[in-house]
C-alpha cells in the first residue's frame, strides 16, 4: 500500500510480453537433441567461481495439461551477470534465480522466480512451441485482443543479426560455419527466405513467448525492459551456438543426452565451487 493511493488502484502496468521467433535449418526432431546438448554445454561455459548453474532436479513428469516430459529445477547464481546498478542495490538472495521447466517437447514451459527476495513480485515466464512451419500467426493461440495489440513480435536471424562484441566467437558464427555432417551453412544474406521456399530442406522455428512481471514501484519498466533485452541476447547467442555445434550433437540419441545431463550435473557442482567466474557478464 502506498500512502495517498486507494488500495484498489493498481500502479503497475500490464506485464511486458514479447514473442521471439528463431528460424533454423534444423528439423523439429533434431532440435530436441540439439537443444538439450547445447543447454548442457552452455551451462558449463557459464559456471565457475561461485556463480552459474546448479541443478537440483532432473526427473520425468506427467500431468493432464502437458502429458509426459522432463521436469528440471535449477538455481542460477548471477552476481556478475547483471548490471552493476542492480548488483549494487541487490541484497543477499536477490541474485539467485530459480528456474522450473517442464519440457513436454515440442512444447516447453519455463518459469523463473526469485523466491528468496522478490517472492511473488517477480516472474519470468517463457513458453515455447517448436514448429516445422515458419512464419505462423499466433502459434500460442492467445486471445486476439492480446495477440494483436499487446504482444511485440521479434524475429531473430542468427546469421545476420549483430551480436555484442563480448559475445562474439568466430567458431560460433553461423555466417561462416559449415556443417560437414549435414552440409548445412553458412547462413548468409536472405537464407531465411530461401529456407522458406525450399520445403524439402530441414527447417523449423522456435516460437518463444516471454512474459515478464516485476512488481516493484519505480523499477518495473526499467527492469522488465532490461530482462526482455537480455532474453533476446540469450536466445540469439544460444541458437548461434546450437547451430555451430551441429556436428557435435547430430546423431546422438535421447539416451545419450540423459547420460550427458547426469555427467554435466556433477561437473557443474565442481566448477561452481572453484576457479574463476565464466561466461556472460554485464558492466
mmCIF file of N, CA and C in Angstrom, residues 37-118:
data_model
loop_
_atom_site.group_PDB
_atom_site.id
_atom_site.type_symbol
_atom_site.label_atom_id
_atom_site.label_comp_id
_atom_site.label_asym_id
_atom_site.label_seq_id
_atom_site.Cartn_x
_atom_site.Cartn_y
_atom_site.Cartn_z
ATOM 1 N N UNK A 37 21.591 -30.889 -25.637
ATOM 2 C CA UNK A 37 23.053 -30.981 -25.664
ATOM 3 C C UNK A 37 23.659 -29.591 -25.482
ATOM 4 N N UNK A 38 23.082 -28.608 -26.168
ATOM 5 C CA UNK A 38 23.629 -27.249 -26.122
ATOM 6 C C UNK A 38 23.390 -26.583 -24.769
ATOM 7 N N UNK A 39 22.252 -26.885 -24.123
ATOM 8 C CA UNK A 39 22.000 -26.359 -22.781
ATOM 9 C C UNK A 39 23.073 -26.855 -21.823
ATOM 10 N N UNK A 40 23.395 -28.150 -21.901
ATOM 11 C CA UNK A 40 24.425 -28.712 -21.027
ATOM 12 C C UNK A 40 25.776 -28.055 -21.298
ATOM 13 N N UNK A 41 26.123 -27.887 -22.568
ATOM 14 C CA UNK A 41 27.412 -27.290 -22.932
ATOM 15 C C UNK A 41 27.476 -25.819 -22.510
ATOM 16 N N UNK A 42 26.394 -25.079 -22.766
ATOM 17 C CA UNK A 42 26.372 -23.661 -22.416
ATOM 18 C C UNK A 42 26.422 -23.468 -20.897
ATOM 19 N N UNK A 43 25.784 -24.367 -20.147
ATOM 20 C CA UNK A 43 25.802 -24.272 -18.689
ATOM 21 C C UNK A 43 27.224 -24.378 -18.156
ATOM 22 N N UNK A 44 28.010 -25.243 -18.756
ATOM 23 C CA UNK A 44 29.404 -25.393 -18.325
ATOM 24 C C UNK A 44 30.209 -24.128 -18.616
ATOM 25 N N UNK A 45 29.891 -23.463 -19.734
ATOM 26 C CA UNK A 45 30.597 -22.241 -20.089
ATOM 27 C C UNK A 45 30.226 -21.071 -19.175
ATOM 28 N N UNK A 46 29.067 -21.164 -18.487
ATOM 29 C CA UNK A 46 28.579 -20.067 -17.651
ATOM 30 C C UNK A 46 28.799 -20.319 -16.156
ATOM 31 N N UNK A 47 29.480 -21.401 -15.802
ATOM 32 C CA UNK A 47 29.576 -21.791 -14.392
ATOM 33 C C UNK A 47 31.025 -21.819 -13.916
ATOM 34 N N UNK A 48 31.259 -21.173 -12.762
ATOM 35 C CA UNK A 48 32.591 -21.161 -12.159
ATOM 36 C C UNK A 48 32.709 -20.042 -11.150
ATOM 37 N N UNK A 49 33.618 -20.199 -10.202
ATOM 38 C CA UNK A 49 33.894 -19.138 -9.239
ATOM 39 C C UNK A 49 32.714 -18.761 -8.374
ATOM 40 N N UNK A 50 31.884 -19.737 -8.004
ATOM 41 C CA UNK A 50 30.745 -19.466 -7.136
ATOM 42 C C UNK A 50 29.491 -19.045 -7.863
ATOM 43 N N UNK A 51 29.563 -18.909 -9.192
ATOM 44 C CA UNK A 51 28.400 -18.492 -9.976
ATOM 45 C C UNK A 51 28.049 -19.547 -11.022
ATOM 46 N N UNK A 52 26.873 -19.332 -11.633
ATOM 47 C CA UNK A 52 26.467 -20.238 -12.703
ATOM 48 C C UNK A 52 25.267 -21.082 -12.339
ATOM 49 N N UNK A 53 25.243 -22.319 -12.862
ATOM 50 C CA UNK A 53 24.052 -23.159 -12.816
ATOM 51 C C UNK A 53 24.204 -24.269 -11.784
ATOM 52 N N UNK A 54 23.173 -24.422 -10.977
ATOM 53 C CA UNK A 54 23.096 -25.518 -10.012
ATOM 54 C C UNK A 54 21.832 -26.317 -10.317
ATOM 55 N N UNK A 55 21.982 -27.589 -10.643
ATOM 56 C CA UNK A 55 20.842 -28.443 -10.986
ATOM 57 C C UNK A 55 20.356 -29.162 -9.734
ATOM 58 N N UNK A 56 19.108 -28.879 -9.328
ATOM 59 C CA UNK A 56 18.532 -29.523 -8.150
ATOM 60 C C UNK A 56 17.750 -30.779 -8.510
ATOM 61 N N UNK A 57 16.978 -30.718 -9.600
ATOM 62 C CA UNK A 57 16.172 -31.862 -10.033
ATOM 63 C C UNK A 57 16.204 -31.992 -11.549
ATOM 64 N N UNK A 58 16.145 -33.227 -12.018
ATOM 65 C CA UNK A 58 16.026 -33.515 -13.452
ATOM 66 C C UNK A 58 15.337 -34.871 -13.558
ATOM 67 N N UNK A 59 13.989 -34.849 -13.601
ATOM 68 C CA UNK A 59 13.206 -36.075 -13.486
ATOM 69 C C UNK A 59 12.056 -36.076 -14.486
ATOM 70 N N UNK A 60 11.550 -37.260 -14.849
ATOM 71 C CA UNK A 60 10.365 -37.328 -15.710
ATOM 72 C C UNK A 60 9.135 -36.785 -14.980
ATOM 73 N N UNK A 61 8.172 -36.252 -15.739
ATOM 74 C CA UNK A 61 6.902 -35.825 -15.151
ATOM 75 C C UNK A 61 5.768 -36.212 -16.094
ATOM 76 N N UNK A 62 4.550 -36.193 -15.561
ATOM 77 C CA UNK A 62 3.352 -36.428 -16.363
ATOM 78 C C UNK A 62 2.188 -35.717 -15.700
ATOM 79 N N UNK A 63 1.436 -34.936 -16.483
ATOM 80 C CA UNK A 63 0.219 -34.322 -15.968
ATOM 81 C C UNK A 63 -0.805 -34.211 -17.094
ATOM 82 N N UNK A 64 -2.025 -33.834 -16.731
ATOM 83 C CA UNK A 64 -3.113 -33.796 -17.716
ATOM 84 C C UNK A 64 -2.920 -32.698 -18.745
ATOM 85 N N UNK A 65 -2.363 -31.570 -18.322
ATOM 86 C CA UNK A 65 -2.233 -30.429 -19.227
ATOM 87 C C UNK A 65 -1.202 -30.661 -20.320
ATOM 88 N N UNK A 66 -0.013 -31.136 -19.953
ATOM 89 C CA UNK A 66 1.088 -31.231 -20.911
ATOM 90 C C UNK A 66 1.451 -32.657 -21.297
ATOM 91 N N UNK A 67 0.906 -33.637 -20.600
ATOM 92 C CA UNK A 67 1.268 -35.015 -20.902
ATOM 93 C C UNK A 67 2.583 -35.393 -20.242
ATOM 94 N N UNK A 68 3.415 -36.153 -20.953
ATOM 95 C CA UNK A 68 4.683 -36.618 -20.402
ATOM 96 C C UNK A 68 5.831 -35.714 -20.846
ATOM 97 N N UNK A 69 6.842 -35.638 -19.992
ATOM 98 C CA UNK A 69 8.013 -34.839 -20.329
ATOM 99 C C UNK A 69 9.064 -34.935 -19.243
ATOM 100 N N UNK A 70 9.991 -33.978 -19.265
ATOM 101 C CA UNK A 70 11.084 -33.937 -18.300
ATOM 102 C C UNK A 70 11.007 -32.634 -17.514
ATOM 103 N N UNK A 71 11.057 -32.746 -16.186
ATOM 104 C CA UNK A 71 10.997 -31.575 -15.302
ATOM 105 C C UNK A 71 12.381 -31.304 -14.733
ATOM 106 N N UNK A 72 12.776 -30.036 -14.765
ATOM 107 C CA UNK A 72 14.050 -29.643 -14.160
ATOM 108 C C UNK A 72 13.847 -28.453 -13.237
ATOM 109 N N UNK A 73 14.633 -28.435 -12.176
ATOM 110 C CA UNK A 73 14.658 -27.303 -11.248
ATOM 111 C C UNK A 73 16.118 -26.923 -11.074
ATOM 112 N N UNK A 74 16.423 -25.680 -11.447
ATOM 113 C CA UNK A 74 17.798 -25.197 -11.383
ATOM 114 C C UNK A 74 17.847 -23.880 -10.617
ATOM 115 N N UNK A 75 19.014 -23.571 -10.072
ATOM 116 C CA UNK A 75 19.269 -22.260 -9.490
ATOM 117 C C UNK A 75 20.382 -21.597 -10.291
ATOM 118 N N UNK A 76 20.145 -20.344 -10.678
ATOM 119 C CA UNK A 76 21.162 -19.559 -11.379
ATOM 120 C C UNK A 76 21.747 -18.547 -10.397
ATOM 121 N N UNK A 77 23.057 -18.643 -10.147
ATOM 122 C CA UNK A 77 23.774 -17.708 -9.282
ATOM 123 C C UNK A 77 24.379 -16.637 -10.187
ATOM 124 N N UNK A 78 23.899 -15.384 -10.074
ATOM 125 C CA UNK A 78 24.097 -14.398 -11.136
ATOM 126 C C UNK A 78 24.888 -13.149 -10.767
ATOM 127 N N UNK A 79 25.608 -13.119 -9.694
ATOM 128 C CA UNK A 79 26.191 -11.880 -9.176
ATOM 129 C C UNK A 79 26.809 -10.973 -10.245
ATOM 130 N N UNK A 80 27.668 -11.504 -11.108
ATOM 131 C CA UNK A 80 28.359 -10.662 -12.092
ATOM 132 C C UNK A 80 27.635 -10.611 -13.432
ATOM 133 N N UNK A 81 26.462 -11.232 -13.518
ATOM 134 C CA UNK A 81 25.772 -11.343 -14.802
ATOM 135 C C UNK A 81 24.597 -10.383 -14.920
ATOM 136 N N UNK A 82 24.569 -9.388 -14.033
ATOM 137 C CA UNK A 82 23.587 -8.318 -14.125
ATOM 138 C C UNK A 82 24.344 -6.998 -14.079
ATOM 139 N N UNK A 83 23.706 -5.897 -14.522
ATOM 140 C CA UNK A 83 24.399 -4.603 -14.487
ATOM 141 C C UNK A 83 24.818 -4.223 -13.067
ATOM 142 N N UNK A 84 25.869 -3.428 -12.982
ATOM 143 C CA UNK A 84 26.400 -3.024 -11.681
ATOM 144 C C UNK A 84 25.332 -2.327 -10.849
ATOM 145 N N UNK A 85 24.459 -1.535 -11.499
ATOM 146 C CA UNK A 85 23.457 -0.782 -10.732
ATOM 147 C C UNK A 85 22.461 -1.710 -10.059
ATOM 148 N N UNK A 86 22.243 -2.896 -10.635
ATOM 149 C CA UNK A 86 21.347 -3.868 -9.995
ATOM 150 C C UNK A 86 22.077 -4.600 -8.882
ATOM 151 N N UNK A 87 23.298 -5.085 -9.147
ATOM 152 C CA UNK A 87 24.027 -5.845 -8.130
ATOM 153 C C UNK A 87 24.356 -4.977 -6.912
ATOM 154 N N UNK A 88 24.545 -3.661 -7.128
ATOM 155 C CA UNK A 88 24.850 -2.772 -6.009
ATOM 156 C C UNK A 88 23.651 -2.602 -5.083
ATOM 157 N N UNK A 89 22.445 -2.636 -5.660
ATOM 158 C CA UNK A 89 21.228 -2.470 -4.862
ATOM 159 C C UNK A 89 20.740 -3.783 -4.269
ATOM 160 N N UNK A 90 21.147 -4.885 -4.866
ATOM 161 C CA UNK A 90 20.555 -6.178 -4.521
ATOM 162 C C UNK A 90 21.151 -6.765 -3.248
ATOM 163 N N UNK A 91 20.303 -7.102 -2.274
ATOM 164 C CA UNK A 91 20.787 -7.776 -1.062
ATOM 165 C C UNK A 91 21.006 -9.260 -1.316
ATOM 166 N N UNK A 92 21.504 -9.959 -0.313
ATOM 167 C CA UNK A 92 21.753 -11.396 -0.420
ATOM 168 C C UNK A 92 20.463 -12.121 -0.804
ATOM 169 N N UNK A 93 20.570 -13.013 -1.761
ATOM 170 C CA UNK A 93 19.414 -13.783 -2.206
ATOM 171 C C UNK A 93 18.711 -13.188 -3.403
ATOM 172 N N UNK A 94 18.929 -11.894 -3.662
ATOM 173 C CA UNK A 94 18.225 -11.242 -4.761
ATOM 174 C C UNK A 94 18.735 -11.686 -6.121
ATOM 175 N N UNK A 95 19.993 -12.157 -6.189
ATOM 176 C CA UNK A 95 20.567 -12.538 -7.472
ATOM 177 C C UNK A 95 20.691 -14.053 -7.627
ATOM 178 N N UNK A 96 19.812 -14.773 -6.940
ATOM 179 C CA UNK A 96 19.704 -16.213 -7.145
ATOM 180 C C UNK A 96 18.329 -16.500 -7.717
ATOM 181 N N UNK A 97 18.294 -16.902 -8.972
ATOM 182 C CA UNK A 97 17.047 -17.156 -9.675
ATOM 183 C C UNK A 97 16.764 -18.649 -9.738
ATOM 184 N N UNK A 98 15.536 -19.015 -9.448
ATOM 185 C CA UNK A 98 15.113 -20.408 -9.532
ATOM 186 C C UNK A 98 14.377 -20.622 -10.849
ATOM 187 N N UNK A 99 14.810 -21.617 -11.603
ATOM 188 C CA UNK A 99 14.166 -21.962 -12.866
ATOM 189 C C UNK A 99 13.503 -23.321 -12.744
ATOM 190 N N UNK A 100 12.199 -23.346 -12.996
ATOM 191 C CA UNK A 100 11.464 -24.598 -13.061
ATOM 192 C C UNK A 100 10.962 -24.754 -14.496
ATOM 193 N N UNK A 101 11.304 -25.883 -15.111
ATOM 194 C CA UNK A 101 10.987 -26.067 -16.525
ATOM 195 C C UNK A 101 10.309 -27.411 -16.756
ATOM 196 N N UNK A 102 9.269 -27.363 -17.582
ATOM 197 C CA UNK A 102 8.542 -28.563 -17.976
ATOM 198 C C UNK A 102 8.731 -28.736 -19.481
ATOM 199 N N UNK A 103 9.557 -29.701 -19.865
ATOM 200 C CA UNK A 103 9.873 -29.925 -21.273
ATOM 201 C C UNK A 103 9.002 -31.069 -21.790
ATOM 202 N N UNK A 104 7.830 -30.697 -22.322
ATOM 203 C CA UNK A 104 6.919 -31.676 -22.930
ATOM 204 C C UNK A 104 7.003 -31.476 -24.441
ATOM 205 N N UNK A 105 8.179 -31.684 -24.955
ATOM 206 C CA UNK A 105 8.510 -31.371 -26.345
ATOM 207 C C UNK A 105 7.446 -31.914 -27.311
ATOM 208 N N UNK A 106 7.001 -31.106 -28.281
ATOM 209 C CA UNK A 106 7.592 -29.846 -28.778
ATOM 210 C C UNK A 106 7.145 -28.579 -28.037
ATOM 211 N N UNK A 107 6.403 -28.750 -26.920
ATOM 212 C CA UNK A 107 6.055 -27.585 -26.101
ATOM 213 C C UNK A 107 6.917 -27.576 -24.844
ATOM 214 N N UNK A 108 7.383 -26.396 -24.460
ATOM 215 C CA UNK A 108 8.177 -26.258 -23.240
ATOM 216 C C UNK A 108 7.703 -25.026 -22.468
ATOM 217 N N UNK A 109 7.673 -25.157 -21.160
ATOM 218 C CA UNK A 109 7.318 -24.025 -20.295
ATOM 219 C C UNK A 109 8.406 -23.849 -19.245
ATOM 220 N N UNK A 110 8.888 -22.623 -19.122
ATOM 221 C CA UNK A 110 9.923 -22.301 -18.145
ATOM 222 C C UNK A 110 9.452 -21.123 -17.301
ATOM 223 N N UNK A 111 9.562 -21.261 -15.981
ATOM 224 C CA UNK A 111 9.181 -20.183 -15.072
ATOM 225 C C UNK A 111 10.369 -19.883 -14.160
ATOM 226 N N UNK A 112 10.801 -18.621 -14.183
ATOM 227 C CA UNK A 112 11.936 -18.183 -13.377
ATOM 228 C C UNK A 112 11.444 -17.208 -12.311
ATOM 229 N N UNK A 113 11.793 -17.484 -11.062
ATOM 230 C CA UNK A 113 11.372 -16.651 -9.939
ATOM 231 C C UNK A 113 12.567 -16.358 -9.035
ATOM 232 N N UNK A 114 12.317 -15.505 -8.063
ATOM 233 C CA UNK A 114 13.329 -15.146 -7.071
ATOM 234 C C UNK A 114 12.703 -15.305 -5.680
ATOM 235 N N UNK A 115 12.498 -16.553 -5.255
ATOM 236 C CA UNK A 115 11.733 -16.805 -4.026
ATOM 237 C C UNK A 115 12.386 -16.291 -2.752
ATOM 238 N N UNK A 116 13.705 -16.101 -2.742
ATOM 239 C CA UNK A 116 14.386 -15.670 -1.525
ATOM 240 C C UNK A 116 14.275 -14.168 -1.270
ATOM 241 N N UNK A 117 13.890 -13.403 -2.305
ATOM 242 C CA UNK A 117 13.836 -11.951 -2.115
ATOM 243 C C UNK A 117 12.579 -11.318 -2.712
ATOM 244 N N UNK A 118 12.395 -11.452 -4.033
ATOM 245 C CA UNK A 118 11.259 -10.809 -4.688
ATOM 246 C C UNK A 118 9.938 -11.543 -4.451
#
